[in-house]
Coordinates of C-alpha atoms in Angstrom, one line a residue:
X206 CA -66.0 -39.6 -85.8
X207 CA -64.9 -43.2 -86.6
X208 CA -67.2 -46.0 -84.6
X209 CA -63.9 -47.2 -83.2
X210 CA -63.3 -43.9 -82.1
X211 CA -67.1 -43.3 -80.7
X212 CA -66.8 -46.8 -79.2
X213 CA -63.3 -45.9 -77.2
X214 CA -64.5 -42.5 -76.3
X215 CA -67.8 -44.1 -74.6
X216 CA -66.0 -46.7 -72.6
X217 CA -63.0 -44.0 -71.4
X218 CA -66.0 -41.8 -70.1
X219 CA -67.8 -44.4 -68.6
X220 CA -64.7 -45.6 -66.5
X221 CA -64.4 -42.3 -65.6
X222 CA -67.6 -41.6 -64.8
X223 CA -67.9 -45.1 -62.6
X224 CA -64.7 -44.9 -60.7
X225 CA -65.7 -41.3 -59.5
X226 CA -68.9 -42.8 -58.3
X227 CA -67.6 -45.8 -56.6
X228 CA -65.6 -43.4 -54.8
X229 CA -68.3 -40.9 -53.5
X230 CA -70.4 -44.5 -52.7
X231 CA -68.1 -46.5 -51.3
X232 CA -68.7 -49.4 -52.8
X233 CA -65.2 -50.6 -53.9
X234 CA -61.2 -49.5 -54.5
X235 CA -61.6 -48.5 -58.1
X236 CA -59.7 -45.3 -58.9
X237 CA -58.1 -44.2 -62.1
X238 CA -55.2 -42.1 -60.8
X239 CA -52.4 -42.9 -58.2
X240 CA -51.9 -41.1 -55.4
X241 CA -49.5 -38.6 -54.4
X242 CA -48.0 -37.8 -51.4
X243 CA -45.6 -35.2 -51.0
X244 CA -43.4 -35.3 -48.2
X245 CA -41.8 -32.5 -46.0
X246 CA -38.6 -33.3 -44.9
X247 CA -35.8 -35.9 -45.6
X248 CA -34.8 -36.6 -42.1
X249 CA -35.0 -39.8 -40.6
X250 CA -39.1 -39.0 -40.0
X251 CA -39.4 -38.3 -44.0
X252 CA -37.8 -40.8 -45.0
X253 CA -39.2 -43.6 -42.6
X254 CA -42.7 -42.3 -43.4
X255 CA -42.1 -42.4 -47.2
X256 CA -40.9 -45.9 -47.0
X257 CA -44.2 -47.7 -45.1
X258 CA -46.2 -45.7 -47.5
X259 CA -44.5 -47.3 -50.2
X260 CA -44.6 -50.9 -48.4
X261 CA -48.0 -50.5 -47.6
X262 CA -49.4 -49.5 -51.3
X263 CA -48.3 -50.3 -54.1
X264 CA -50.1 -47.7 -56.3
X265 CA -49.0 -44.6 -53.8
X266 CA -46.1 -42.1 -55.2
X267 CA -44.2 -40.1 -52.9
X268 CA -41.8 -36.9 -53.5
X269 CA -39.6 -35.8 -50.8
X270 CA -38.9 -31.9 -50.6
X271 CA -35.6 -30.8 -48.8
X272 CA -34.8 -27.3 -48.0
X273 CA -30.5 -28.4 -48.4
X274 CA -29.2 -29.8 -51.7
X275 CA -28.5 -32.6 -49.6
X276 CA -30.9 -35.5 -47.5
X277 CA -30.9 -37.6 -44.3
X278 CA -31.3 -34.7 -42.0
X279 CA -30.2 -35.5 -37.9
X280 CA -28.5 -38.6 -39.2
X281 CA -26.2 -36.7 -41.6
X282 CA -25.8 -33.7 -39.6
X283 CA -26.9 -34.3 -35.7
X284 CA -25.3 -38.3 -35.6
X285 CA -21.8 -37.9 -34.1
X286 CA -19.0 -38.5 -36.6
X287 CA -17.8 -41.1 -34.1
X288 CA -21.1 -42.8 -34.2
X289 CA -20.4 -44.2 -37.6
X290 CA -22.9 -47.5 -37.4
X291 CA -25.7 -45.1 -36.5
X292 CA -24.9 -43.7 -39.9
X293 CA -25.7 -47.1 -41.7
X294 CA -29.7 -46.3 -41.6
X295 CA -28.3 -43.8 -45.2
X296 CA -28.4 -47.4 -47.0
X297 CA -31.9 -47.6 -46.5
X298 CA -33.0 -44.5 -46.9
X299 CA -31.0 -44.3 -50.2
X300 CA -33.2 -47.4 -50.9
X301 CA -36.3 -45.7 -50.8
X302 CA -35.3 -42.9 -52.5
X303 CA -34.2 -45.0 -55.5
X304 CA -37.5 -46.6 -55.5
X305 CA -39.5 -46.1 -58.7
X306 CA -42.2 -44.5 -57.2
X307 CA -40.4 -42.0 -54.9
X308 CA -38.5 -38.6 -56.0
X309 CA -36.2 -36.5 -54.0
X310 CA -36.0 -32.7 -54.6
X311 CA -33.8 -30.9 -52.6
X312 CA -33.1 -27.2 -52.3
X313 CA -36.5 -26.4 -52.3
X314 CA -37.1 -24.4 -49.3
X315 CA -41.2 -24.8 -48.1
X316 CA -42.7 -21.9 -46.8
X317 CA -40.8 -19.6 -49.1
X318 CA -40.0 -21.3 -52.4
X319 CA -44.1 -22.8 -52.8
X320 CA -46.6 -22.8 -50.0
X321 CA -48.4 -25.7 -47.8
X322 CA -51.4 -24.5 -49.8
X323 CA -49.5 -25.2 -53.2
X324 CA -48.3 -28.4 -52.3
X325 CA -52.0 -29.2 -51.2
X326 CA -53.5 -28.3 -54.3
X327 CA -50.9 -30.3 -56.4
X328 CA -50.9 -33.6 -53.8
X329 CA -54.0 -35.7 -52.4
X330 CA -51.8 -35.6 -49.1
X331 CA -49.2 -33.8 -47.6
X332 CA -46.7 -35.2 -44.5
X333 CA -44.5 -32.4 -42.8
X334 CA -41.7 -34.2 -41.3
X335 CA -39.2 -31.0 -41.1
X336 CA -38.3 -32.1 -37.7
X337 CA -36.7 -29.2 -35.0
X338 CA -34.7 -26.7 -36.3
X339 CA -35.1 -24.2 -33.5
X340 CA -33.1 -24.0 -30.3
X341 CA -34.4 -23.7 -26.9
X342 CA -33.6 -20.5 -25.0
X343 CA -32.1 -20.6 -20.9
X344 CA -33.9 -17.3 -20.8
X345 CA -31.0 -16.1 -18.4
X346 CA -29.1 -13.3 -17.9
X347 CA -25.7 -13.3 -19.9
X348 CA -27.1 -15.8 -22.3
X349 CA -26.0 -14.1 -25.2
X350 CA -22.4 -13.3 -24.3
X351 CA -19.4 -14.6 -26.3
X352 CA -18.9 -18.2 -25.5
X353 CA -22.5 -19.1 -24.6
X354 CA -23.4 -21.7 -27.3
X355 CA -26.5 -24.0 -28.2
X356 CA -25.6 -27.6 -28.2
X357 CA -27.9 -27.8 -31.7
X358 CA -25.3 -24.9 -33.4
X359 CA -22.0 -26.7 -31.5
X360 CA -23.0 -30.2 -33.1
X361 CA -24.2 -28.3 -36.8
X362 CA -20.4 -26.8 -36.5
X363 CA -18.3 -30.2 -36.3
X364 CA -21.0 -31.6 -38.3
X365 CA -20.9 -30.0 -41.4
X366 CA -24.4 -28.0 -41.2
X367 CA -23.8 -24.6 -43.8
X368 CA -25.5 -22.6 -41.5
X369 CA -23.4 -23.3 -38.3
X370 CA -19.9 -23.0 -40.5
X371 CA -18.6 -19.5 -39.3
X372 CA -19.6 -20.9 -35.6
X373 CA -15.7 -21.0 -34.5
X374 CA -16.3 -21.7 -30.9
X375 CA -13.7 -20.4 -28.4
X376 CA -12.1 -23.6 -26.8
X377 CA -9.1 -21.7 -25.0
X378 CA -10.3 -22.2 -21.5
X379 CA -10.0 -25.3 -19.6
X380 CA -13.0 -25.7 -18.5
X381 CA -16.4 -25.9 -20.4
X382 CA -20.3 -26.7 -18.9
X383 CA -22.6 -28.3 -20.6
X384 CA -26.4 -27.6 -19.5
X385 CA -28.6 -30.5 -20.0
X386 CA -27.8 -34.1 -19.4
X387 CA -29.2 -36.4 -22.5
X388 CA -27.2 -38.1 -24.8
X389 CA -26.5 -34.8 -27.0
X390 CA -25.0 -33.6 -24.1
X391 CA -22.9 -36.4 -23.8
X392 CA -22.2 -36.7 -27.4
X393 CA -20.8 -32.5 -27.3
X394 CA -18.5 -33.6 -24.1
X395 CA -17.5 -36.4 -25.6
X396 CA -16.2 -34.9 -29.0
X397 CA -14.6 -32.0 -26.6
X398 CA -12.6 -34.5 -25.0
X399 CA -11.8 -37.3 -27.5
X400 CA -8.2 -37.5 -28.9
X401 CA -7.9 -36.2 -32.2
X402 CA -6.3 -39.2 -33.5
X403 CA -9.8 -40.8 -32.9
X404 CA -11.4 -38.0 -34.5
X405 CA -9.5 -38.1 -37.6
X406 CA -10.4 -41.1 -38.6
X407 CA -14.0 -39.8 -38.3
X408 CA -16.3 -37.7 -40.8
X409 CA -16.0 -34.5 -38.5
X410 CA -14.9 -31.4 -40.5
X411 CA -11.9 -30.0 -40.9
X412 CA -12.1 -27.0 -39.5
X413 CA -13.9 -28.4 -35.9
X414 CA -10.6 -31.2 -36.0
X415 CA -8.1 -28.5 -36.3
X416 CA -10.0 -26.4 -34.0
X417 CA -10.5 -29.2 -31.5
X418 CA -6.6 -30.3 -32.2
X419 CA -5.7 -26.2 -30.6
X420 CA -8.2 -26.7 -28.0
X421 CA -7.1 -25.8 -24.4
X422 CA -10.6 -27.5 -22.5
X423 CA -9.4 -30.1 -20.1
X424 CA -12.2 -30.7 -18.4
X425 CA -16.5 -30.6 -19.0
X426 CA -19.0 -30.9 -16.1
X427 CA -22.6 -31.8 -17.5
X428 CA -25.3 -30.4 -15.4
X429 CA -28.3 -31.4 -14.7
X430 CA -31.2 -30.1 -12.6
X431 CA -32.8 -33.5 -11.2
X432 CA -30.6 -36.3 -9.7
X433 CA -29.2 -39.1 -10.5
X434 CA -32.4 -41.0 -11.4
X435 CA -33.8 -39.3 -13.5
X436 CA -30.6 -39.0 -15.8
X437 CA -31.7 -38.5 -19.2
X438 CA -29.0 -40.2 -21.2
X439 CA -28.4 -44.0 -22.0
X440 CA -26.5 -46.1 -20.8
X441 CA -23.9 -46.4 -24.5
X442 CA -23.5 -43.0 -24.3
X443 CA -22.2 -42.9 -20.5
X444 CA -20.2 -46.4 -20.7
X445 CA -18.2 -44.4 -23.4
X446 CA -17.7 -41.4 -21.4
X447 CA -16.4 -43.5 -18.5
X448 CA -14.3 -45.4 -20.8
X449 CA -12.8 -42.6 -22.8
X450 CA -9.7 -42.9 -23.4
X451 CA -7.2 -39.9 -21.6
X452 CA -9.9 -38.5 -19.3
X453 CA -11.0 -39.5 -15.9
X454 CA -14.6 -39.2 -14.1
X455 CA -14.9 -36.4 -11.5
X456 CA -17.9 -36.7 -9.6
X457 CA -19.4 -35.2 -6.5
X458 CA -20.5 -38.3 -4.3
X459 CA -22.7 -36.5 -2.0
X460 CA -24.9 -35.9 -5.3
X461 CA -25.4 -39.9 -5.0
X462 CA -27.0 -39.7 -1.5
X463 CA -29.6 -42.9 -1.4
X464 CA -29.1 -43.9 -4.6
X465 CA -28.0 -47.2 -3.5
X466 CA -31.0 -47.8 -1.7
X467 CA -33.2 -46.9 -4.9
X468 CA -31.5 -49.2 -6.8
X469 CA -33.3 -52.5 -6.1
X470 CA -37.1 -50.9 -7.4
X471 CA -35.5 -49.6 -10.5
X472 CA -36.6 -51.1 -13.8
X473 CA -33.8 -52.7 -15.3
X474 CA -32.3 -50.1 -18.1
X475 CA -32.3 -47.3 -15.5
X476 CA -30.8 -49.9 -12.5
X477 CA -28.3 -50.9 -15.3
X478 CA -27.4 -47.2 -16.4
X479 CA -27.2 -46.2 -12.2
X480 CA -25.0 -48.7 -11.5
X481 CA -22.7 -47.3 -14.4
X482 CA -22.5 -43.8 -12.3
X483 CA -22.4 -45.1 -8.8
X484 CA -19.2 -47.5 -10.4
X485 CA -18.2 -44.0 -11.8
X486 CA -18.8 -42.0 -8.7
X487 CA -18.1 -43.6 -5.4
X488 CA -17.1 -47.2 -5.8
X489 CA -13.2 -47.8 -5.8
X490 CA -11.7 -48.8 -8.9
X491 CA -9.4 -51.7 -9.5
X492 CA -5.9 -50.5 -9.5
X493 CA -5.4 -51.1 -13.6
X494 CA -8.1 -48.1 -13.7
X495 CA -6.5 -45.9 -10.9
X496 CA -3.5 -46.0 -12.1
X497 CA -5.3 -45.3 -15.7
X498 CA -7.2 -42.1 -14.2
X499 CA -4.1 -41.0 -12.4
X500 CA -2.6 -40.7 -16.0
X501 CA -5.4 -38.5 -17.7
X502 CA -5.2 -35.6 -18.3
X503 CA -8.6 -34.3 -18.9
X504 CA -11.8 -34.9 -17.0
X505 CA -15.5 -35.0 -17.1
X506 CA -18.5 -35.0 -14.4
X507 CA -21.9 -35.0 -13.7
X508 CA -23.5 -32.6 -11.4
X509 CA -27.3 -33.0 -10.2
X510 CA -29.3 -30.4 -8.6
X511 CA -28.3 -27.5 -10.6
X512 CA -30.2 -24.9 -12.3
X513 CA -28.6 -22.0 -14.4
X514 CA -29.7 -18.6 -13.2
X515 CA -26.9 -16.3 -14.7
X516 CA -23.8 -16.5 -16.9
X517 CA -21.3 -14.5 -15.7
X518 CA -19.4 -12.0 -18.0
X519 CA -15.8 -11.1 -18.1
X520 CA -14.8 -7.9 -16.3
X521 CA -14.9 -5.8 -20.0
X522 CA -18.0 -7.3 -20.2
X523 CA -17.7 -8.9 -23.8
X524 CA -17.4 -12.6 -23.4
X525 CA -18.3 -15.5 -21.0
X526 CA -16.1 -16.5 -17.7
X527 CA -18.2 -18.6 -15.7
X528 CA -21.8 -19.5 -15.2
X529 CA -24.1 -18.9 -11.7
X530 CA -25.8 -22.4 -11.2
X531 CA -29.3 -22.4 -8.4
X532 CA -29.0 -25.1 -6.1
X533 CA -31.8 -27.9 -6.5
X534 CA -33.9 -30.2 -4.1
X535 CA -36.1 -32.8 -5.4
X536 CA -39.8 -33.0 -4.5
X537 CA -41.7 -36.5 -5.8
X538 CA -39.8 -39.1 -6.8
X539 CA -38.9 -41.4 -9.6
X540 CA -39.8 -39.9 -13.0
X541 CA -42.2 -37.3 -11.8
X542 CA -40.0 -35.7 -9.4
X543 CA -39.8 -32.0 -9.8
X544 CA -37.0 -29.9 -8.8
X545 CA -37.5 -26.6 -6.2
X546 CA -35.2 -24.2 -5.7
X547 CA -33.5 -24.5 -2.3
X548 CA -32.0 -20.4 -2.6
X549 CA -28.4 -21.5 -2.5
X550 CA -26.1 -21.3 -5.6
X551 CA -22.7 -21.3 -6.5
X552 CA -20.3 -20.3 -9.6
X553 CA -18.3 -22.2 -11.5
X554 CA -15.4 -20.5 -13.4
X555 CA -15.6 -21.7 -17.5
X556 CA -15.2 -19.7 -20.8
X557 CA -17.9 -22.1 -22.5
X558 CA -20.9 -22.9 -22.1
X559 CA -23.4 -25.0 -24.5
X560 CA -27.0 -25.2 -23.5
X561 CA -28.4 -28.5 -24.3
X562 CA -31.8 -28.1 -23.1
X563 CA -33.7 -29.5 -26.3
X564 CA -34.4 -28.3 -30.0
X565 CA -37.5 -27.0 -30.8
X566 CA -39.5 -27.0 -34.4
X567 CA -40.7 -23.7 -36.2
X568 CA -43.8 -22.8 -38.0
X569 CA -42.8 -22.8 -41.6
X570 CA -45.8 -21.6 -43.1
X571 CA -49.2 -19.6 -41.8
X572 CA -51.6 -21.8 -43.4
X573 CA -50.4 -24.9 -40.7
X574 CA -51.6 -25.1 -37.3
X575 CA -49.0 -25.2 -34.7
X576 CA -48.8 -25.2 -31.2
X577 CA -46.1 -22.6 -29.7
X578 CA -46.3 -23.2 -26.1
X579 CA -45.7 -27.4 -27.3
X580 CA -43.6 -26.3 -30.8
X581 CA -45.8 -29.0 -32.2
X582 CA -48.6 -29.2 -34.9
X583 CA -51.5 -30.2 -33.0
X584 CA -52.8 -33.6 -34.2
X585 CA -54.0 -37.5 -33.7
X586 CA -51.8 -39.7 -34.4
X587 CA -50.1 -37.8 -37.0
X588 CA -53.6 -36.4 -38.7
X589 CA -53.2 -32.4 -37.9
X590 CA -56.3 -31.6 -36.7
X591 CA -58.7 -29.7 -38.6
X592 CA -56.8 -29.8 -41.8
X593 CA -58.0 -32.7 -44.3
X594 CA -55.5 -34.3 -46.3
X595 CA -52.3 -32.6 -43.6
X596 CA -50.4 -34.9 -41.7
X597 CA -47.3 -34.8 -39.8
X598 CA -44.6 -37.3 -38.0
X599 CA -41.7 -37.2 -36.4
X600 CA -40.3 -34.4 -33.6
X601 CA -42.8 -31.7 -35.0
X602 CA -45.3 -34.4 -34.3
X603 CA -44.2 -35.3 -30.7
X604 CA -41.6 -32.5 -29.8
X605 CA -38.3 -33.6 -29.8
X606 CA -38.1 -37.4 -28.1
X607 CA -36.3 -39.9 -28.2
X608 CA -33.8 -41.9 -30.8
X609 CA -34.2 -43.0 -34.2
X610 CA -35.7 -45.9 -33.5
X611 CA -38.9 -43.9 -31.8
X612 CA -38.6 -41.9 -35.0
X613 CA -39.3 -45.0 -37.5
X614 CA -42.4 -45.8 -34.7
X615 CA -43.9 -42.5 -34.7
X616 CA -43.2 -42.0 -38.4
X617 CA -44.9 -45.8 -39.2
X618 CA -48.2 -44.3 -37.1
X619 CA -48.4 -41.3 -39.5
X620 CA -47.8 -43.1 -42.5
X621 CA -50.7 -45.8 -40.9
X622 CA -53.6 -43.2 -40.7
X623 CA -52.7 -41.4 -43.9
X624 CA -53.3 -45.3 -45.3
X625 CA -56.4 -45.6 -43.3
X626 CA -58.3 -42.6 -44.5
X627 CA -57.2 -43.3 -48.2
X628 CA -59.2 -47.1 -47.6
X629 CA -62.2 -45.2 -45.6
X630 CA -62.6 -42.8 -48.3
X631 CA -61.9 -40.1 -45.4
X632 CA -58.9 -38.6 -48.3
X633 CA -60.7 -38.4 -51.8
X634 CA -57.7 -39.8 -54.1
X635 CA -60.0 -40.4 -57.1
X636 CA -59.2 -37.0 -58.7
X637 CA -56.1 -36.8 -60.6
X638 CA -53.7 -34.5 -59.3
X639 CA -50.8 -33.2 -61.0
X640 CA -47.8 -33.3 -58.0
X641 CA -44.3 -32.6 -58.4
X642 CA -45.0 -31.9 -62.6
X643 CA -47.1 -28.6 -61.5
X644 CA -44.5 -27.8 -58.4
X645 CA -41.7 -28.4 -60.4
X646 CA -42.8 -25.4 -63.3
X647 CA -44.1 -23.4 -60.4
X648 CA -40.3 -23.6 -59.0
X649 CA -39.1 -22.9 -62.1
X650 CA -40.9 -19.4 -62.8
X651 CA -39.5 -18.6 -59.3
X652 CA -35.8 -19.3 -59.9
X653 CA -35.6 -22.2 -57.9
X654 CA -33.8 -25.3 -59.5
X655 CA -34.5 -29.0 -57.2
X656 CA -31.6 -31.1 -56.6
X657 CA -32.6 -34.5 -57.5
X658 CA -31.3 -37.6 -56.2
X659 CA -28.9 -38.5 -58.8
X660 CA -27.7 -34.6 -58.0
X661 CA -26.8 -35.8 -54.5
X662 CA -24.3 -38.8 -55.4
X663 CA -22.6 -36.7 -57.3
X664 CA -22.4 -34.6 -54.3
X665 CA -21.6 -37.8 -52.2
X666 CA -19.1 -39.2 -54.7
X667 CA -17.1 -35.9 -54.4
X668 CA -17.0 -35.9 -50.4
X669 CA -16.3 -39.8 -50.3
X670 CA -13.1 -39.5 -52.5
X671 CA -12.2 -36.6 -50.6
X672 CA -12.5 -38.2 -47.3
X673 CA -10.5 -40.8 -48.8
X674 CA -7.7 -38.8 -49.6
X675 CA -6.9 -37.6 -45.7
X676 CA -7.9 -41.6 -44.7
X677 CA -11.5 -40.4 -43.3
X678 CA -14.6 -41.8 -44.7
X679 CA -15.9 -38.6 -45.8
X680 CA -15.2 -34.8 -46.0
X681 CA -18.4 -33.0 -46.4
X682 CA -18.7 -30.0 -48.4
X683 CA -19.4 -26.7 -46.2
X684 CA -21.9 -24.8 -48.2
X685 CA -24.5 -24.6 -50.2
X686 CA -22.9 -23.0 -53.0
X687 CA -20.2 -25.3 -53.2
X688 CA -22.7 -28.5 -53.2
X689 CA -24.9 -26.7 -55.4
X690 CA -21.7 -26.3 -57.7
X691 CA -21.2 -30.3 -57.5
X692 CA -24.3 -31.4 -58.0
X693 CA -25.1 -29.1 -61.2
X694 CA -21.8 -29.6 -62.8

């Protein structure tokens, strides 16, 4: 061997040797590899979470795994096509995933196409952000019949989501309940009622605008077992009901009984949102909007104190016609009020019914701890507990809260103690590990091909132009195939 070559060999081992010791010591940030985080999830909690990881370090590379050939989660496929602004958060996340140190790779389904433990080996960290894919069950009687719907599969159907294509929901009845009051609720009532010729204009599918163009539903109560204050909604979402065009509120004012009393010790969102219903409910209208309700021809309504206990089948037996709902009393007050059962019910006559009483997430993989009773990994501030170098954020941190907004906070948290424990030497990133290189050949021996970023816009190039050839901003492709067929073309 060459001096020059004893000489370089000498001082590459030494810097070896001295940046693994300054790690196990402590003594200083001196590390001869960058590290990798791989990311679960391309939602609005993957994406956020990749993004302050990539503020906040500049040496840190992150890879985003997808089960879809397509990213952006809820905001793609849960955000109501009338919502379009909501939509705009895509330009960032595009952003980040067009950053030189961060890789998407869709259609790679974790938990059955590579392991937790695989990822593990091949990242210093790993974040599961897969967010709630699970519904939550009544657990009543009748639940299962024909016309009995979950308001995660109703929204997945006029959304575009592959799995909730061959939904078709039966909307020849007139009238529909909705169980659950938060602002999915609102959003399902809201797209049952809405003219199509404000729908059209939208990103809905097809198929839900040509079903909702035959539907016969004229009218949607939204029922909710607490009162009026403790409404889970916001106040956007219920201003639009009220001022939706063609329908007319249809509320029960006895179900307002001392709210007007409450209102001067409420804080100010929740006195501003109760004002909105009591204006809805019991106060007279000017005559512009009675003579505007007198001319609608479809209606909505909120009912309190109401508690499913049975859906009721048709005489054959094979499909919904109406739903048994347990009359409610409140006990406490305020937020913490709970409601009691009072023994009373009554039926209401409907051939739908869409439970919107929360999503819930789903283990993926063995290896992860998870909470069933909560649906949540268990952890501290986004560390899952008892599993070095696992982290977690969004709704399978926290359960399923809140709006985007709370998403980019919780996600920011996660991304914060992942940062922490790299500077604390808590995470050991001086070891070079091999990430999506060694994932990406395991996928490969397994049949599994990633659909990379550049994949996608071809994918969103292709629904854009179609959109734009029926005047709609977008017409998203309805399965995987098919976008699999785009993006690989």
């Amino acid at each position: 061997m060459c001096a020059f070559k004893r000489l370089f060999t000498g001082v590459t081992l030494w810097t070896w040797r001295r940046s693994r010791w300054i790690s196990r010591h402590g003594k200083a940030v001196f590390s001869s590899c960058k590290p990798k985080v791989c990311v679960v999830g391309s939602g609005p909690a993957g994406f956020y979470t990749a993004q302050h990881l990539i503020k906040g370090r500049h040496d840190v590379e992150v890879d985003i795994y997808e089960r879809l050939p397509v990213p952006f989660g809820l905001v793609r496929f849960g955000v109501a096509p009338d919502h379009p602004e909501v939509k705009n958060v895509i330009n960032t996340f595009t952003q980040t995933a067009k950053h030189a140190r961060c890789n998407f790779y869709g259609n790679v389904d974790v938990g059955k196409d590579v392991s937790v433990q695989e990822l593990q080996q091949a990242y210093h960290a790993v974040i599961l952000s897969y967010g709630a894919e699970g519904n939550r069950r009544m657990g009543i009687p009748g639940e299962d019949l024909a016309g009995v719907y979950s308001a995660k599969d109703f929204v997945g159907w006029y959304n575009g989501l592959p799995s909730c294509r061959e939904l078709s929901p039966n909307l020849s009845c007139e009238t529909a309940v909705i169980l659950g009051q938060g602002n999915v609720a609102l959003d399902v009532a809201r797209i049952l009622l809405s003219p199509t010729d404000i729908l059209k204009n939208t990103d809905i599918t097809q198929p839900a605008l040509e079903a909702l163009m035959e539907s016969k539903v004229r009218r949607v109560l939204i029922v909710g077992r607490r009162g009026p204050l403790q409404i889970a909604c916001t106040i956007k979402e219920l201003r639009e009901m009220v001022t939706l065009p063609g329908t007319r509120p249809e509320m029960m004012p006895a179900d307002f009984e001392g709210v007007l009393e409450a209102l001067p010790d409420l804080p100010r969102p929740r006195k501003r949102l109760t004002e909105l219903m009591l204006k809805a409910a019991v106060k007279l209208p000017l005559e512009e909007e009675q003579e505007r309700r007198r001319k609608s021809s479809r209606s909505w309504g909120l009912r309190f104190f109401r508690s499913p206990v049975l859906v009721l089948p048709s005489p054959d037996g094979t499909r919904t016609a109406g739903i048994r709902l347990a009359v409610n009393k409140l006990q406490g007050s305020g937020e913490a009020a709970r409601a009691v059962l009072t023994g009373n019910v009554e039926d209401v006559t409907c051939g739908l019914v869409i439970s919107s009483i929360g999503y819930k997430s789903l283990l993926i993989d063995p290896s992860v701890p998870f909470d069933s009773g909560k649906a949540i990994v268990p952890n501290q501030m986004g560390r899952v507990q008892q599993s070095p170098g696992l982290y977690c954020s969004g709704w399978l941190k926290t359960g399923p809260t809140g709006v985007i907004a709370t998403t980019l906070n919780n996600s920011f948290d996660t991304a914060r103690s992942l940062m922490e424990d790299m500077d604390a030497g808590k995470l050991d990133t001086s070891a070079a590990k091999s990430g999506s290189q060694s994932i990406r050949k395991l996928l490969e021996t397994r049949g599994v091909k990633p659909v990379i970023f550049s994949d996608w816009e071809k994918i969103d190039d292709v629904e854009m132009r179609m959109g734009e050839s029926v005047g709609k901003p977008r017409e998203k492709l309805l399965t995987v195939e098919k976008m699999l067929q785009v993006a690989w073309e």
